[in-house]
Amino acid sequence: ETWSPRQRQMHKILVELTGLPAEAVSPRTTLTAIGIDSICAIQVAALARRAGIGLIASDVARSSTVMDLLSQLDDVGQHRFSLPASVALPQPIVDAARNSISLSQQRALDRVVPISAGMEADISFWKLKGAVFTFKIDRE
């Protein structure tokens, strides 16, 4: 099988991440068969970006086989899909959130963003584990 340079890079990433022999990872190999799940999808995307390949975790998660994943790479390895647009909250909500924290926190505030229930659960877990970042969840 002939692989482009970017495809060879992705093949190497998959082989190194899974610890499998190179011949065990072919274009027809299903990603789940080599242990690539949603958590690994994040790792694959991060390693790909480090190698200059513009994939995001959802690209990996949407792919069922190695070939599906490789087909998302074009000749120069750029990402074919546009990244999700940032969700902007109405300014009164942003202002209310900003005004609910101290001035020193306001200066350090990067942005105010909506979160899903799953994200709220993660943040609560991190808080219980002594996370080192500050945050505030406002349900209004």
Coordinates of C-alpha atoms in Angstrom, one line a residue:
E1 CA 0.0 0.0 0.0
T2 CA 1.2 3.5 -0.9
W3 CA 0.9 6.0 1.9
S4 CA 1.5 9.7 1.5
P5 CA 4.0 11.4 3.9
R6 CA 1.1 12.7 6.1
Q7 CA -0.5 9.2 6.1
R8 CA 2.8 7.7 7.2
Q9 CA 3.0 10.2 10.0
M10 CA -0.5 9.3 11.2
H11 CA 0.3 5.6 10.9
K12 CA 3.4 6.1 13.1
I13 CA 1.3 8.0 15.6
L14 CA -1.2 5.2 15.8
V15 CA 1.5 2.5 16.1
E16 CA 3.4 4.4 18.8
L17 CA 0.2 5.3 20.8
T18 CA -1.2 1.7 20.7
G19 CA 2.1 -0.1 21.0
L20 CA 1.2 -2.4 18.2
P21 CA 3.5 -3.7 15.5
A22 CA 3.3 -1.5 12.4
E23 CA 1.9 -4.3 10.2
A24 CA -1.0 -4.7 12.7
V25 CA -2.3 -1.2 11.7
S26 CA -3.5 -1.2 8.1
P27 CA -6.0 1.1 6.3
R28 CA -8.7 -1.5 6.9
T29 CA -8.1 -1.8 10.6
T30 CA -10.9 -0.5 12.7
L31 CA -9.9 2.1 15.3
T32 CA -11.7 0.3 18.1
A33 CA -9.9 -2.9 17.3
I34 CA -6.6 -1.1 18.1
G35 CA -8.0 0.5 21.2
I36 CA -8.7 4.0 20.0
D37 CA -11.7 5.2 22.0
S38 CA -13.0 8.7 22.7
I39 CA -10.2 9.4 25.2
C40 CA -7.6 8.1 22.8
A41 CA -9.1 10.3 20.1
I42 CA -8.0 13.3 22.1
Q43 CA -4.5 11.9 22.4
V44 CA -4.4 11.1 18.7
A45 CA -5.5 14.6 17.7
A46 CA -3.0 16.2 20.0
L47 CA -0.1 14.1 18.7
A48 CA -1.3 14.8 15.1
R49 CA -1.3 18.6 15.8
R50 CA 2.2 18.3 17.3
A51 CA 3.3 16.7 14.1
G52 CA 1.7 19.5 12.0
I53 CA -1.4 17.6 11.0
G54 CA -4.6 19.5 11.6
L55 CA -7.0 17.0 13.1
I56 CA -9.3 17.5 16.0
A57 CA -10.6 14.8 18.3
S58 CA -14.0 14.7 16.7
D59 CA -12.3 13.8 13.3
V60 CA -10.8 10.8 15.0
A61 CA -14.0 9.9 16.9
R62 CA -16.0 10.0 13.6
S63 CA -13.6 7.7 11.9
S64 CA -14.3 4.0 12.0
T65 CA -11.2 2.7 10.3
V66 CA -7.6 3.9 9.8
M67 CA -8.5 4.7 6.2
D68 CA -11.5 6.8 7.3
L69 CA -9.1 8.8 9.5
L70 CA -6.4 9.0 6.8
S71 CA -9.0 10.2 4.2
Q72 CA -9.5 13.3 6.3
L73 CA -6.0 14.4 5.5
D74 CA -5.5 16.3 2.2
D75 CA -2.2 16.5 0.4
V76 CA -0.7 19.1 2.7
G77 CA -2.2 17.8 5.9
Q78 CA -4.5 20.7 6.5
H79 CA -7.8 20.3 8.2
R80 CA -10.7 20.0 5.7
F81 CA -13.4 21.0 8.1
S82 CA -13.9 24.3 9.8
L83 CA -13.5 24.4 13.5
P84 CA -16.7 25.1 15.5
A85 CA -17.4 28.7 16.0
S86 CA -17.0 30.1 19.4
V87 CA -20.3 30.5 21.2
A88 CA -20.9 34.1 22.3
L89 CA -23.1 34.8 25.3
P90 CA -25.3 37.9 25.4
Q91 CA -23.3 40.8 26.8
P92 CA -25.6 41.3 29.9
I93 CA -24.8 37.7 30.9
V94 CA -21.1 38.3 30.5
D95 CA -21.2 41.5 32.4
A96 CA -23.2 39.9 35.3
A97 CA -20.7 37.1 35.5
R98 CA -17.8 39.5 35.5
N99 CA -19.4 41.6 38.2
S100 CA -20.0 38.6 40.4
I101 CA -16.2 38.1 41.0
S102 CA -13.5 40.1 42.7
L103 CA -11.5 42.7 40.8
S104 CA -8.4 40.6 40.8
Q105 CA -10.3 37.7 39.3
Q106 CA -11.8 40.1 36.8
R107 CA -8.3 41.1 35.6
A108 CA -7.4 37.4 35.3
L109 CA -10.7 36.5 33.5
D110 CA -10.1 35.2 30.0
R111 CA -13.7 34.7 28.9
V112 CA -17.1 33.7 30.0
V113 CA -18.5 30.6 28.2
P114 CA -21.5 28.4 28.5
I115 CA -21.0 24.8 29.8
S116 CA -22.8 21.6 29.3
A117 CA -24.1 19.4 32.2
G118 CA -21.1 17.1 31.6
M119 CA -18.6 19.9 31.8
E120 CA -20.2 21.1 35.0
A121 CA -19.8 17.6 36.4
D122 CA -16.2 17.5 35.4
I123 CA -15.5 20.9 37.0
S124 CA -17.2 19.8 40.2
F125 CA -15.1 16.7 40.2
W126 CA -11.9 18.7 39.7
K127 CA -13.0 21.0 42.5
L128 CA -13.4 18.1 44.9
K129 CA -9.9 16.9 43.9
G130 CA -8.4 20.3 44.7
A131 CA -8.1 21.8 41.2
V132 CA -5.7 24.7 41.0
F133 CA -7.8 27.0 38.9
T134 CA -10.6 29.2 40.0
F135 CA -14.0 29.1 38.4
K136 CA -17.6 30.0 39.2
I137 CA -20.7 28.3 37.9
D138 CA -23.7 30.6 37.7
R139 CA -26.9 28.8 36.8
E140 CA -28.8 31.9 35.8

